Amino acid sequence: MIQFLSYLLNGISLGSVYAIIALGYSMVYGIAKMLNFAHGDVIMIGAYMSFCAIQYWSLPPIAAIVLAIVVCTALGILIERMAYKPLRTATSLSVLITAIGVSWLLQNIALLIWGANPKSYQSLVNFGSLTLFDGQLHITSETFITIAANIIIMIALTLFTGKTKMGKAMRAVSEDKGAAELMGINVNATISMTFAIGSGLAAIAGVLLCSSYPVLMPTTGSMPGIKAFTAAVFGGIGSIPGALIGGILLGLIEILGKAYVSTELGDALVFAVLIIVLLVKPTGLLGKKVHEKV
Amino acid sequence: MSLLKVEDLHVYYGSIHAIKGVSFEVNEGEIVTLIGANGAGKSTTLNTVAGLMKPRSGAVTFDGKAVAGVPASKIVPQGMALCPEGRRVFQQMTVRENLEMGGYTRPASEISESLDDVFTRFPRLKERHRQIAGTLSGGEQQMLAMGRALMSKPKLLMLDEPSMGLAPILVEQIFDIVQELHRAGTTILLVEQNAQMALSIADRAYVLETGNIVKEGIADDLMHDDDVRKAYLG
């Protein structure tokens, strides 16, 4: 029972990381109608930046996190400007291939700078752990902080898109770029803004992910990236609560699957879920079906 | 005084020459209508004037400023609003949010006053201000699209096929509203396939055919013009 509780918390914590990454996928998909497959690699860059800040430049953890966010935000804007903006009117296949290209580019840049050897990432959010039930249940500060960060981010983003002028403009652009432009909204700036927010969140996800799973190498971001993409589709791509639910459920399935079904099959289960969801409800759990009304 | 002046406008879709040297003007206080068949280039002309499309060549002067090729988001604050074909309200946002987006370029302090104005003109929108726009009827969506365009307090309101897909009784209502707006001082450029209706409320009209203006004049005169009657009024 206590073992199960521990798996549950780990699952929610891992799921929270997926949810934060899935948000980036979802927001960018919503506004630019593209799958940014380089998103996972932005996470990796964020993790490396915070790693360097601690290891080589001896910055305090909070400064390392801020640095990672700033670098990833800038990187997100740069990627959008240089790789995706010129393809605004191109077919979605060209954009998809470009996104995969950017993903490879980032991985290889990381390989060039930091080498292929895995780095051992030192947790940036380690404040000890909580022990319950006479030492049978350990809850690490990483678990707590990851879950808390996820909740805060979800609330903040929901308020941002629901209440602020810029957030509403973002929703307008994601529905109809032409109509948004006619409102006086600068569509290009809004798209840049979305990439900036998504990439900033990716940096946070990178720090949290590597704080719990401390192996850092150039491919660290790709698997979580793909799983978060699965989570976004699972929950309903383009929806904030969808990313949250998709992410958490996916984390739970992965951890519980590994614990009770098979360690090897944990990842397979995750993708089996994607296939089932796509078969049964192609728009995802909370996905909206857009009706055209004349 | 001319509020909008379009001179020798050429617009292409890729290699297709859609607008072939169109010139027209709209004077302050007028209702001007562009009529023509499907595919004549009416919407393309409006979209280009509004800044959604870039012209290959030609000049667009709005309120004394050259605006050809300037993106829509920079033209809106100068006082031009386009209520686009097919309404294009933000389906997943509430009525109120749609209207707020219409006032995007205006200072927050002026929004609530404009909201009140729109709600007075369209009481139906006030009743439904918290409803998701996609659930409104076609006529209500047209009112929302017009209300949204009015939120920017435009000097020139351009309406693209406001009667499209609406029941005759609603068409009458929409045209009444257009005339009310005109009386309240808004200059209007109206694009319509319903030529009869458009000519009945307009001061002047231009007839567009495959990217060219083939006729222009006082709306009443065109209404009685044999060619126009044969081609557009049945």
Short mmCIF file of C-alpha atoms in Angstrom, two decimals:
data_model
loop_
_atom_site.label_atom_id
_atom_site.label_comp_id
_atom_site.label_asym_id
_atom_site.label_seq_id
_atom_site.Cartn_x
_atom_site.Cartn_y
_atom_site.Cartn_z
CA MET A 1 0.00 0.00 0.00
CA ILE A 2 2.72 2.41 0.99
CA GLN A 3 4.74 1.20 -1.95
CA PHE A 4 1.78 2.06 -4.19
CA LEU A 5 1.56 5.53 -2.67
CA SER A 6 5.20 6.07 -3.46
CA TYR A 7 4.68 4.97 -7.10
CA LEU A 8 1.67 7.24 -7.30
CA LEU A 9 3.66 10.28 -6.18
CA ASN A 10 6.51 9.45 -8.53
CA GLY A 11 4.04 9.04 -11.35
CA ILE A 12 2.39 12.39 -10.66
CA SER A 13 5.80 14.03 -10.39
CA LEU A 14 7.04 12.58 -13.69
CA GLY A 15 3.65 13.37 -15.20
CA SER A 16 4.03 16.97 -14.03
CA VAL A 17 7.25 17.27 -16.04
CA TYR A 18 5.44 15.82 -19.07
CA ALA A 19 2.59 18.25 -18.51
CA ILE A 20 4.92 21.26 -18.46
CA ILE A 21 6.59 20.09 -21.67
CA ALA A 22 3.22 19.23 -23.22
CA LEU A 23 2.07 22.79 -22.58
CA GLY A 24 4.83 24.06 -24.83
CA TYR A 25 3.85 21.62 -27.58
CA SER A 26 0.20 22.44 -27.18
CA MET A 27 0.54 26.22 -27.16
CA VAL A 28 2.82 26.24 -30.17
CA TYR A 29 0.56 23.82 -32.02
CA GLY A 30 -2.47 25.90 -31.15
CA ILE A 31 -1.00 29.10 -32.49
CA ALA A 32 1.33 28.06 -35.29
CA LYS A 33 -0.50 24.84 -36.24
CA MET A 34 2.81 23.02 -36.26
CA LEU A 35 4.43 20.28 -34.23
CA ASN A 36 7.64 21.67 -32.90
CA PHE A 37 9.66 18.48 -32.62
CA ALA A 38 12.66 20.49 -31.48
CA HIS A 39 10.80 21.29 -28.26
CA GLY A 40 12.30 18.32 -26.40
CA ASP A 41 15.79 19.45 -27.32
CA VAL A 42 15.16 22.90 -25.90
CA ILE A 43 14.64 21.07 -22.59
CA MET A 44 18.05 19.49 -22.97
CA ILE A 45 19.66 22.87 -23.68
CA GLY A 46 17.98 24.28 -20.58
CA ALA A 47 19.34 21.41 -18.49
CA TYR A 48 22.87 21.90 -19.85
CA MET A 49 22.74 25.64 -19.23
CA SER A 50 21.75 25.15 -15.60
CA PHE A 51 24.35 22.37 -15.29
CA CYS A 52 27.12 24.68 -16.54
CA ALA A 53 25.92 27.51 -14.33
CA ILE A 54 26.33 25.32 -11.25
CA GLN A 55 29.33 23.23 -12.23
CA TYR A 56 31.56 25.69 -14.08
CA TRP A 57 30.39 29.15 -13.11
CA SER A 58 29.42 28.35 -9.50
CA LEU A 59 26.18 30.27 -9.66
CA PRO A 60 23.53 29.74 -6.97
CA PRO A 61 20.68 27.35 -8.01
CA ILE A 62 18.11 30.09 -8.45
CA ALA A 63 20.44 32.03 -10.78
CA ALA A 64 21.10 28.82 -12.71
CA ILE A 65 17.37 28.30 -13.23
CA VAL A 66 16.85 31.90 -14.31
CA LEU A 67 19.78 31.63 -16.72
CA ALA A 68 18.34 28.44 -18.23
CA ILE A 69 14.95 30.12 -18.68
CA VAL A 70 16.46 33.22 -20.30
CA VAL A 71 18.65 31.20 -22.69
CA CYS A 72 15.81 28.86 -23.70
CA THR A 73 13.36 31.72 -24.18
CA ALA A 74 15.83 33.45 -26.49
CA LEU A 75 16.54 30.16 -28.24
CA GLY A 76 12.82 29.58 -28.80
CA ILE A 77 12.38 33.01 -30.38
CA LEU A 78 15.50 32.49 -32.49
CA ILE A 79 14.34 29.08 -33.76
CA GLU A 80 10.93 30.48 -34.67
CA ARG A 81 12.40 33.49 -36.49
CA MET A 82 15.04 31.61 -38.42
CA ALA A 83 13.51 28.22 -39.11
CA TYR A 84 9.73 28.45 -38.93
CA LYS A 85 8.74 32.01 -39.81
CA PRO A 86 10.01 31.76 -43.40
CA LEU A 87 7.76 28.70 -43.76
CA ARG A 88 4.58 30.40 -42.52
CA THR A 89 2.81 29.70 -45.82
CA ALA A 90 4.57 26.42 -46.65
CA THR A 91 2.94 22.99 -46.42
CA SER A 92 2.82 21.40 -43.00
CA LEU A 93 5.12 18.62 -44.17
CA SER A 94 7.94 21.08 -44.90
CA VAL A 95 7.51 22.60 -41.46
CA LEU A 96 7.53 19.17 -39.82
CA ILE A 97 10.74 18.16 -41.58
CA THR A 98 12.31 21.49 -40.61
CA ALA A 99 11.34 20.89 -36.98
CA ILE A 100 13.04 17.49 -37.06
CA GLY A 101 16.07 19.18 -38.63
CA VAL A 102 16.19 21.77 -35.85
CA SER A 103 15.95 18.94 -33.32
CA TRP A 104 19.00 17.22 -34.85
CA LEU A 105 20.83 20.52 -35.07
CA LEU A 106 20.35 21.21 -31.35
CA GLN A 107 21.42 17.68 -30.39
CA ASN A 108 24.55 17.93 -32.48
CA ILE A 109 25.43 21.37 -31.20
CA ALA A 110 25.14 19.94 -27.69
CA LEU A 111 27.32 17.01 -28.72
CA LEU A 112 29.91 19.42 -30.06
CA ILE A 113 29.96 21.61 -26.96
CA TRP A 114 29.46 19.12 -24.15
CA GLY A 115 30.52 15.82 -25.71
CA ALA A 116 28.76 12.47 -25.75
CA ASN A 117 29.60 11.45 -22.19
CA PRO A 118 26.64 11.68 -19.85
CA LYS A 119 26.98 14.33 -17.17
CA SER A 120 25.82 13.68 -13.68
CA TYR A 121 23.31 16.42 -12.96
CA GLN A 122 23.25 17.79 -9.47
CA SER A 123 19.71 18.46 -8.28
CA LEU A 124 18.88 22.16 -8.11
CA VAL A 125 15.88 21.66 -5.90
CA ASN A 126 17.22 19.30 -3.26
CA PHE A 127 16.10 20.34 0.20
CA GLY A 128 16.15 16.89 1.76
CA SER A 129 13.20 14.58 1.89
CA LEU A 130 10.14 13.91 3.94
CA THR A 131 9.88 10.53 5.66
CA LEU A 132 6.50 9.15 6.62
CA PHE A 133 5.07 5.92 8.04
CA ASP A 134 8.09 5.03 10.19
CA GLY A 135 10.53 5.47 7.37
CA GLN A 136 8.62 3.40 4.87
CA LEU A 137 7.75 6.31 2.59
CA HIS A 138 10.32 8.81 1.37
CA ILE A 139 9.09 11.83 -0.52
CA THR A 140 11.91 13.87 -2.00
CA SER A 141 11.82 17.63 -2.30
CA GLU A 142 12.17 17.15 -6.08
CA THR A 143 8.83 15.36 -6.15
CA PHE A 144 7.13 18.10 -4.17
CA ILE A 145 8.64 20.95 -6.10
CA THR A 146 7.93 19.40 -9.48
CA ILE A 147 4.27 18.91 -8.63
CA ALA A 148 4.02 22.39 -7.09
CA ALA A 149 5.73 24.00 -10.09
CA ASN A 150 3.30 22.25 -12.41
CA ILE A 151 0.28 23.49 -10.46
CA ILE A 152 1.61 27.06 -10.33
CA ILE A 153 2.38 27.08 -14.06
CA MET A 154 -1.04 25.72 -14.96
CA ILE A 155 -2.85 28.30 -12.85
CA ALA A 156 -0.65 31.13 -14.13
CA LEU A 157 -1.17 30.17 -17.77
CA THR A 158 -4.91 29.71 -17.35
CA LEU A 159 -5.13 33.20 -15.85
CA PHE A 160 -2.84 34.59 -18.55
CA THR A 161 -4.86 33.24 -21.48
CA GLY A 162 -8.21 33.89 -19.82
CA LYS A 163 -7.77 37.32 -18.26
CA THR A 164 -4.98 39.30 -19.83
CA LYS A 165 -5.19 41.22 -23.06
CA MET A 166 -2.12 39.54 -24.49
CA GLY A 167 -3.36 36.09 -23.50
CA LYS A 168 -6.69 36.68 -25.17
CA ALA A 169 -4.90 37.95 -28.26
CA MET A 170 -2.98 34.68 -28.27
CA ARG A 171 -6.22 32.72 -28.29
CA ALA A 172 -7.55 34.94 -31.05
CA VAL A 173 -4.45 34.32 -33.17
CA SER A 174 -4.69 30.58 -32.57
CA GLU A 175 -8.26 30.60 -33.90
CA ASP A 176 -7.95 32.85 -36.92
CA LYS A 177 -4.76 34.71 -37.83
CA GLY A 178 -6.41 36.88 -40.48
CA ALA A 179 -9.24 37.97 -38.22
CA ALA A 180 -6.76 38.61 -35.40
CA GLU A 181 -4.66 40.79 -37.70
CA LEU A 182 -7.83 42.75 -38.53
CA MET A 183 -8.26 43.45 -34.82
CA GLY A 184 -4.89 45.18 -34.85
CA ILE A 185 -3.08 42.27 -33.21
CA ASN A 186 0.51 41.84 -34.37
CA VAL A 187 0.32 38.17 -35.33
CA ASN A 188 4.05 37.62 -35.79
CA ALA A 189 4.86 39.13 -32.41
CA THR A 190 2.17 36.97 -30.80
CA ILE A 191 3.60 33.80 -32.35
CA SER A 192 7.10 34.77 -31.14
CA MET A 193 5.66 35.34 -27.70
CA THR A 194 4.14 31.86 -27.68
CA PHE A 195 7.44 30.26 -28.64
CA ALA A 196 9.13 32.31 -25.93
CA ILE A 197 6.71 31.11 -23.24
CA GLY A 198 6.82 27.49 -24.42
CA SER A 199 10.62 27.48 -24.45
CA GLY A 200 10.86 29.16 -21.06
CA LEU A 201 8.65 26.39 -19.69
CA ALA A 202 10.88 23.85 -21.41
CA ALA A 203 13.84 25.21 -19.44
CA ILE A 204 11.94 24.71 -16.18
CA ALA A 205 10.97 21.20 -17.29
CA GLY A 206 14.63 20.48 -18.08
CA VAL A 207 15.78 21.53 -14.62
CA LEU A 208 13.03 19.55 -12.91
CA LEU A 209 13.50 16.47 -15.06
CA CYS A 210 17.25 16.30 -14.53
CA SER A 211 16.88 17.04 -10.83
CA SER A 212 14.83 13.85 -10.50
CA TYR A 213 16.59 11.79 -13.19
CA PRO A 214 20.15 13.07 -13.07
CA VAL A 215 21.64 11.74 -16.30
CA LEU A 216 22.29 14.52 -18.80
CA MET A 217 23.38 13.95 -22.40
CA PRO A 218 22.56 15.45 -25.80
CA THR A 219 19.62 13.08 -26.32
CA THR A 220 18.16 13.62 -22.85
CA GLY A 221 15.33 15.75 -24.19
CA SER A 222 14.14 13.63 -27.06
CA MET A 223 12.33 10.83 -25.23
CA PRO A 224 10.57 13.11 -22.70
CA GLY A 225 9.78 15.39 -25.65
CA ILE A 226 8.07 12.61 -27.55
CA LYS A 227 6.24 11.41 -24.46
CA ALA A 228 5.06 14.93 -23.71
CA PHE A 229 3.86 15.16 -27.29
CA THR A 230 1.93 11.96 -26.63
CA ALA A 231 0.54 13.55 -23.47
CA ALA A 232 -0.54 16.63 -25.42
CA VAL A 233 -2.37 14.50 -28.00
CA PHE A 234 -3.78 12.31 -25.24
CA GLY A 235 -5.25 15.26 -23.37
CA GLY A 236 -6.30 17.14 -26.47
CA ILE A 237 -3.72 19.24 -28.26
CA GLY A 238 -4.24 22.98 -27.93
CA SER A 239 -5.86 22.72 -24.50
CA ILE A 240 -4.15 23.72 -21.24
CA PRO A 241 -6.14 21.41 -18.93
CA GLY A 242 -5.69 18.74 -21.61
CA ALA A 243 -1.91 19.02 -21.30
CA LEU A 244 -2.20 18.76 -17.52
CA ILE A 245 -4.43 15.68 -17.53
CA GLY A 246 -2.59 14.03 -20.42
CA GLY A 247 0.78 14.62 -18.76
CA ILE A 248 -0.23 13.31 -15.32
CA LEU A 249 -2.02 10.25 -16.71
CA LEU A 250 0.95 9.43 -18.89
CA GLY A 251 3.36 9.75 -15.97
CA LEU A 252 1.15 7.47 -13.88
CA ILE A 253 0.82 4.89 -16.64
CA GLU A 254 4.58 4.86 -17.16
CA ILE A 255 5.54 4.52 -13.49
CA LEU A 256 2.77 2.10 -12.53
CA GLY A 257 3.34 0.12 -15.71
CA LYS A 258 7.02 -0.20 -14.92
CA ALA A 259 6.26 -1.19 -11.34
CA TYR A 260 3.47 -3.67 -11.85
CA VAL A 261 3.60 -4.84 -15.45
CA SER A 262 7.13 -4.84 -16.73
CA THR A 263 10.10 -2.51 -16.51
CA GLU A 264 10.86 -3.03 -20.18
CA LEU A 265 7.32 -2.43 -21.31
CA GLY A 266 6.81 0.89 -19.47
CA ASP A 267 7.55 3.00 -22.53
CA ALA A 268 5.63 0.68 -24.82
CA LEU A 269 2.57 1.12 -22.62
CA VAL A 270 2.84 4.88 -22.99
CA PHE A 271 2.74 4.68 -26.75
CA ALA A 272 0.04 2.01 -26.71
CA VAL A 273 -2.06 4.60 -24.91
CA LEU A 274 -1.42 7.07 -27.71
CA ILE A 275 -2.57 4.55 -30.31
CA ILE A 276 -5.73 3.71 -28.38
CA VAL A 277 -6.61 7.37 -27.84
CA LEU A 278 -6.09 8.16 -31.50
CA LEU A 279 -8.36 5.26 -32.45
CA VAL A 280 -11.12 6.00 -29.97
CA LYS A 281 -11.08 9.77 -29.66
CA PRO A 282 -8.81 11.42 -32.23
CA THR A 283 -9.23 14.88 -30.67
CA GLY A 284 -7.93 13.67 -27.28
CA LEU A 285 -9.68 13.62 -23.93
CA LEU A 286 -10.45 17.35 -23.79
CA GLY A 287 -9.91 18.12 -27.45
CA LYS A 288 -12.39 20.45 -29.03
CA LYS A 289 -14.06 19.72 -32.27
CA VAL A 290 -14.40 22.98 -34.11
CA HIS A 291 -17.71 23.47 -35.81
CA GLU A 292 -17.95 25.73 -38.79
CA LYS A 293 -21.08 27.79 -38.73
CA VAL A 294 -22.32 29.74 -41.71
CA MET B 1 -12.96 65.05 -49.08
CA SER B 2 -11.78 61.60 -49.93
CA LEU B 3 -11.14 59.36 -46.94
CA LEU B 4 -9.97 56.40 -48.98
CA LYS B 5 -8.40 56.61 -52.41
CA VAL B 6 -7.30 53.55 -54.34
CA GLU B 7 -5.32 54.11 -57.53
CA ASP B 8 -4.41 51.53 -60.15
CA LEU B 9 -4.30 48.62 -57.73
CA HIS B 10 -2.86 45.34 -59.01
CA VAL B 11 -3.07 42.19 -56.90
CA TYR B 12 -1.87 38.69 -57.73
CA TYR B 13 -2.53 35.26 -56.25
CA GLY B 14 0.74 33.63 -57.23
CA SER B 15 0.72 34.08 -61.02
CA ILE B 16 -3.01 34.82 -61.25
CA HIS B 17 -3.70 38.47 -61.90
CA ALA B 18 -6.76 38.94 -59.68
CA ILE B 19 -7.10 42.73 -59.54
CA LYS B 20 -6.11 44.50 -62.73
CA GLY B 21 -5.73 48.18 -62.06
CA VAL B 22 -8.69 49.05 -59.89
CA SER B 23 -9.20 52.70 -58.88
CA PHE B 24 -11.94 54.10 -56.70
CA GLU B 25 -12.50 56.46 -53.85
CA VAL B 26 -14.69 56.81 -50.81
CA ASN B 27 -15.48 60.29 -49.53
CA GLU B 28 -16.06 61.10 -45.92
CA GLY B 29 -19.65 60.45 -44.91
CA GLU B 30 -20.53 58.31 -47.92
CA ILE B 31 -21.79 54.79 -48.34
CA VAL B 32 -20.00 53.36 -51.34
CA THR B 33 -20.63 49.89 -52.63
CA LEU B 34 -18.60 47.55 -54.81
CA ILE B 35 -20.89 45.11 -56.55
CA GLY B 36 -20.10 42.26 -58.87
CA ALA B 37 -20.41 38.55 -59.40
CA ASN B 38 -18.65 35.82 -57.48
CA GLY B 39 -14.92 35.94 -58.22
CA ALA B 40 -14.97 39.47 -59.59
CA GLY B 41 -12.36 40.49 -57.04
CA LYS B 42 -14.49 42.34 -54.51
CA SER B 43 -13.15 40.60 -51.41
CA THR B 44 -9.60 40.64 -52.73
CA THR B 45 -9.89 44.40 -53.16
CA LEU B 46 -11.15 44.87 -49.60
CA ASN B 47 -8.56 42.52 -48.13
CA THR B 48 -5.80 44.40 -49.94
CA VAL B 49 -7.05 47.78 -48.79
CA ALA B 50 -7.28 46.44 -45.22
CA GLY B 51 -3.69 45.17 -45.38
CA LEU B 52 -4.33 41.43 -45.27
CA MET B 53 -2.87 41.07 -48.77
CA LYS B 54 -0.04 42.95 -50.40
CA PRO B 55 -0.65 44.62 -53.77
CA ARG B 56 1.89 44.11 -56.57
CA SER B 57 1.53 47.78 -57.45
CA GLY B 58 -0.75 50.74 -56.99
CA ALA B 59 -1.51 53.24 -54.26
CA VAL B 60 -3.90 53.18 -51.34
CA THR B 61 -4.30 56.44 -49.47
CA PHE B 62 -6.28 56.43 -46.25
CA ASP B 63 -6.94 59.64 -44.37
CA GLY B 64 -4.03 61.28 -46.15
CA LYS B 65 -1.52 58.51 -45.50
CA ALA B 66 -0.12 55.95 -47.95
CA VAL B 67 -1.07 52.52 -46.62
CA ALA B 68 -0.54 50.15 -49.57
CA GLY B 69 1.32 47.09 -48.30
CA VAL B 70 1.14 48.17 -44.67
CA PRO B 71 0.01 45.21 -42.50
CA ALA B 72 -3.55 45.31 -41.21
CA SER B 73 -2.47 45.53 -37.58
CA LYS B 74 -0.83 48.92 -38.34
CA ILE B 75 -3.77 50.24 -40.36
CA VAL B 76 -6.46 49.46 -37.78
CA PRO B 77 -5.27 52.07 -35.27
CA GLN B 78 -5.50 54.70 -38.02
CA GLY B 79 -9.26 54.19 -38.12
CA MET B 80 -10.02 51.52 -40.68
CA ALA B 81 -11.95 48.36 -39.83
CA LEU B 82 -12.91 45.43 -42.02
CA CYS B 83 -15.75 43.13 -41.10
CA PRO B 84 -14.60 40.15 -43.15
CA GLU B 85 -16.47 37.81 -45.43
CA GLY B 86 -17.88 34.84 -43.54
CA ARG B 87 -17.88 36.96 -40.33
CA ARG B 88 -14.88 35.13 -38.86
CA VAL B 89 -15.79 35.74 -35.25
CA PHE B 90 -13.56 33.95 -32.74
CA GLN B 91 -15.71 30.86 -32.32
CA GLN B 92 -14.25 29.65 -29.06
CA MET B 93 -14.22 33.00 -27.30
CA THR B 94 -17.17 34.63 -25.60
CA VAL B 95 -19.15 37.43 -27.20
CA ARG B 96 -17.58 39.88 -24.79
CA GLU B 97 -14.05 38.65 -25.49
CA ASN B 98 -14.69 38.98 -29.21
CA LEU B 99 -15.69 42.60 -28.68
CA GLU B 100 -12.67 43.22 -26.48
CA MET B 101 -10.47 41.95 -29.29
CA GLY B 102 -12.17 44.46 -31.57
CA GLY B 103 -10.95 47.19 -29.26
CA TYR B 104 -7.45 45.71 -29.06
CA THR B 105 -5.66 48.83 -30.30
CA ARG B 106 -7.51 51.21 -28.01
CA PRO B 107 -6.59 52.19 -24.46
CA ALA B 108 -8.20 50.04 -21.77
CA SER B 109 -9.94 53.07 -20.28
CA GLU B 110 -12.07 53.59 -23.41
CA ILE B 111 -13.13 49.96 -23.84
CA SER B 112 -16.07 49.87 -21.45
CA GLU B 113 -17.65 52.94 -23.04
CA SER B 114 -17.36 51.39 -26.50
CA LEU B 115 -18.76 48.12 -25.16
CA ASP B 116 -21.80 50.02 -23.90
CA ASP B 117 -22.24 51.65 -27.32
CA VAL B 118 -22.13 48.30 -29.08
CA PHE B 119 -24.50 46.74 -26.56
CA THR B 120 -26.97 49.61 -27.06
CA ARG B 121 -26.86 49.10 -30.81
CA PHE B 122 -27.03 45.31 -30.56
CA PRO B 123 -29.10 44.45 -27.45
CA ARG B 124 -28.96 40.81 -28.52
CA LEU B 125 -25.20 40.78 -27.93
CA LYS B 126 -25.65 42.20 -24.45
CA GLU B 127 -28.05 39.39 -23.54
CA ARG B 128 -25.51 36.88 -24.74
CA HIS B 129 -22.28 38.54 -23.73
CA ARG B 130 -21.00 35.50 -21.83
CA GLN B 131 -21.97 33.01 -24.48
CA ILE B 132 -19.34 31.31 -26.66
CA ALA B 133 -19.51 32.98 -30.06
CA GLY B 134 -19.59 29.68 -31.95
CA THR B 135 -22.98 28.90 -30.45
CA LEU B 136 -24.64 32.06 -31.81
CA SER B 137 -26.93 31.95 -34.84
CA GLY B 138 -25.68 33.23 -38.19
CA GLY B 139 -27.45 36.56 -37.80
CA GLU B 140 -26.11 37.03 -34.29
CA GLN B 141 -22.61 36.21 -35.49
CA GLN B 142 -22.94 38.87 -38.18
CA MET B 143 -23.99 41.38 -35.53
CA LEU B 144 -21.05 40.33 -33.39
CA ALA B 145 -18.67 40.72 -36.32
CA MET B 146 -20.01 44.21 -36.97
CA GLY B 147 -19.95 45.12 -33.29
CA ARG B 148 -16.40 43.85 -33.09
CA ALA B 149 -15.37 46.02 -36.04
CA LEU B 150 -17.05 49.04 -34.41
CA MET B 151 -15.05 48.55 -31.20
CA SER B 152 -12.03 50.13 -32.90
CA LYS B 153 -14.10 53.31 -33.52
CA PRO B 154 -13.35 53.28 -37.25
CA LYS B 155 -13.64 56.31 -39.52
CA LEU B 156 -14.09 53.84 -42.36
CA LEU B 157 -16.02 50.63 -41.86
CA MET B 158 -15.67 48.08 -44.63
CA LEU B 159 -18.27 45.33 -44.76
CA ASP B 160 -17.67 42.24 -46.86
CA GLU B 161 -20.91 40.43 -47.77
CA PRO B 162 -22.74 41.15 -44.51
CA SER B 163 -25.93 39.56 -45.88
CA MET B 164 -24.32 36.28 -46.90
CA GLY B 165 -26.32 33.24 -45.81
CA LEU B 166 -28.88 35.22 -43.83
CA ALA B 167 -32.67 34.99 -44.00
CA PRO B 168 -34.32 37.96 -45.83
CA ILE B 169 -35.68 39.41 -42.60
CA LEU B 170 -32.17 39.44 -41.09
CA VAL B 171 -30.74 40.95 -44.25
CA GLU B 172 -33.17 43.87 -43.85
CA GLN B 173 -32.12 44.23 -40.23
CA ILE B 174 -28.42 44.23 -41.07
CA PHE B 175 -28.94 46.85 -43.77
CA ASP B 176 -30.96 49.00 -41.36
CA ILE B 177 -28.04 48.86 -38.96
CA VAL B 178 -25.62 49.84 -41.72
CA GLN B 179 -27.76 52.89 -42.44
CA GLU B 180 -27.92 53.77 -38.75
CA LEU B 181 -24.15 53.58 -38.50
CA HIS B 182 -23.90 55.79 -41.55
CA ARG B 183 -26.24 58.36 -40.02
CA ALA B 184 -24.12 58.29 -36.87
CA GLY B 185 -21.19 59.48 -38.98
CA THR B 186 -19.32 56.37 -40.07
CA THR B 187 -18.14 56.21 -43.65
CA ILE B 188 -18.96 52.85 -45.19
CA LEU B 189 -17.51 50.75 -47.98
CA LEU B 190 -19.84 47.87 -48.68
CA VAL B 191 -19.16 44.81 -50.78
CA GLU B 192 -22.22 42.82 -51.72
CA GLN B 193 -23.54 40.19 -54.07
CA ASN B 194 -27.02 41.34 -53.15
CA ALA B 195 -26.73 44.28 -55.55
CA GLN B 196 -30.35 45.37 -55.15
CA MET B 197 -29.96 45.88 -51.42
CA ALA B 198 -26.54 47.46 -51.69
CA LEU B 199 -27.60 49.97 -54.36
CA SER B 200 -30.71 50.90 -52.41
CA ILE B 201 -28.71 52.25 -49.48
CA ALA B 202 -25.51 53.44 -51.19
CA ASP B 203 -24.62 56.91 -52.41
CA ARG B 204 -22.28 55.73 -55.13
CA ALA B 205 -21.35 52.38 -56.60
CA TYR B 206 -18.64 50.66 -58.61
CA VAL B 207 -19.24 47.53 -60.66
CA LEU B 208 -16.38 45.06 -60.61
CA GLU B 209 -15.93 42.41 -63.29
CA THR B 210 -12.98 39.97 -63.40
CA GLY B 211 -10.63 42.35 -61.65
CA ASN B 212 -11.67 45.54 -63.48
CA ILE B 213 -14.07 48.33 -62.68
CA VAL B 214 -16.46 48.37 -65.62
CA LYS B 215 -18.93 50.95 -64.39
CA GLU B 216 -19.24 53.57 -61.72
CA GLY B 217 -21.71 56.21 -60.74
CA ILE B 218 -24.53 57.33 -58.48
CA ALA B 219 -26.18 54.27 -56.93
CA ASP B 220 -29.67 55.29 -58.09
CA ASP B 221 -28.49 55.69 -61.67
CA LEU B 222 -26.84 52.27 -61.67
CA MET B 223 -30.00 50.75 -60.27
CA HIS B 224 -31.76 51.89 -63.46
CA ASP B 225 -28.86 51.12 -65.81
CA ASP B 226 -29.85 48.46 -68.35
CA ASP B 227 -26.55 46.55 -68.27
CA VAL B 228 -26.46 46.49 -64.49
CA ARG B 229 -30.09 45.44 -64.27
CA LYS B 230 -29.52 42.61 -66.69
CA ALA B 231 -26.34 41.37 -65.07
CA TYR B 232 -26.97 41.83 -61.36
CA LEU B 233 -30.55 42.70 -60.61
CA GLY B 234 -32.26 39.97 -62.61
#
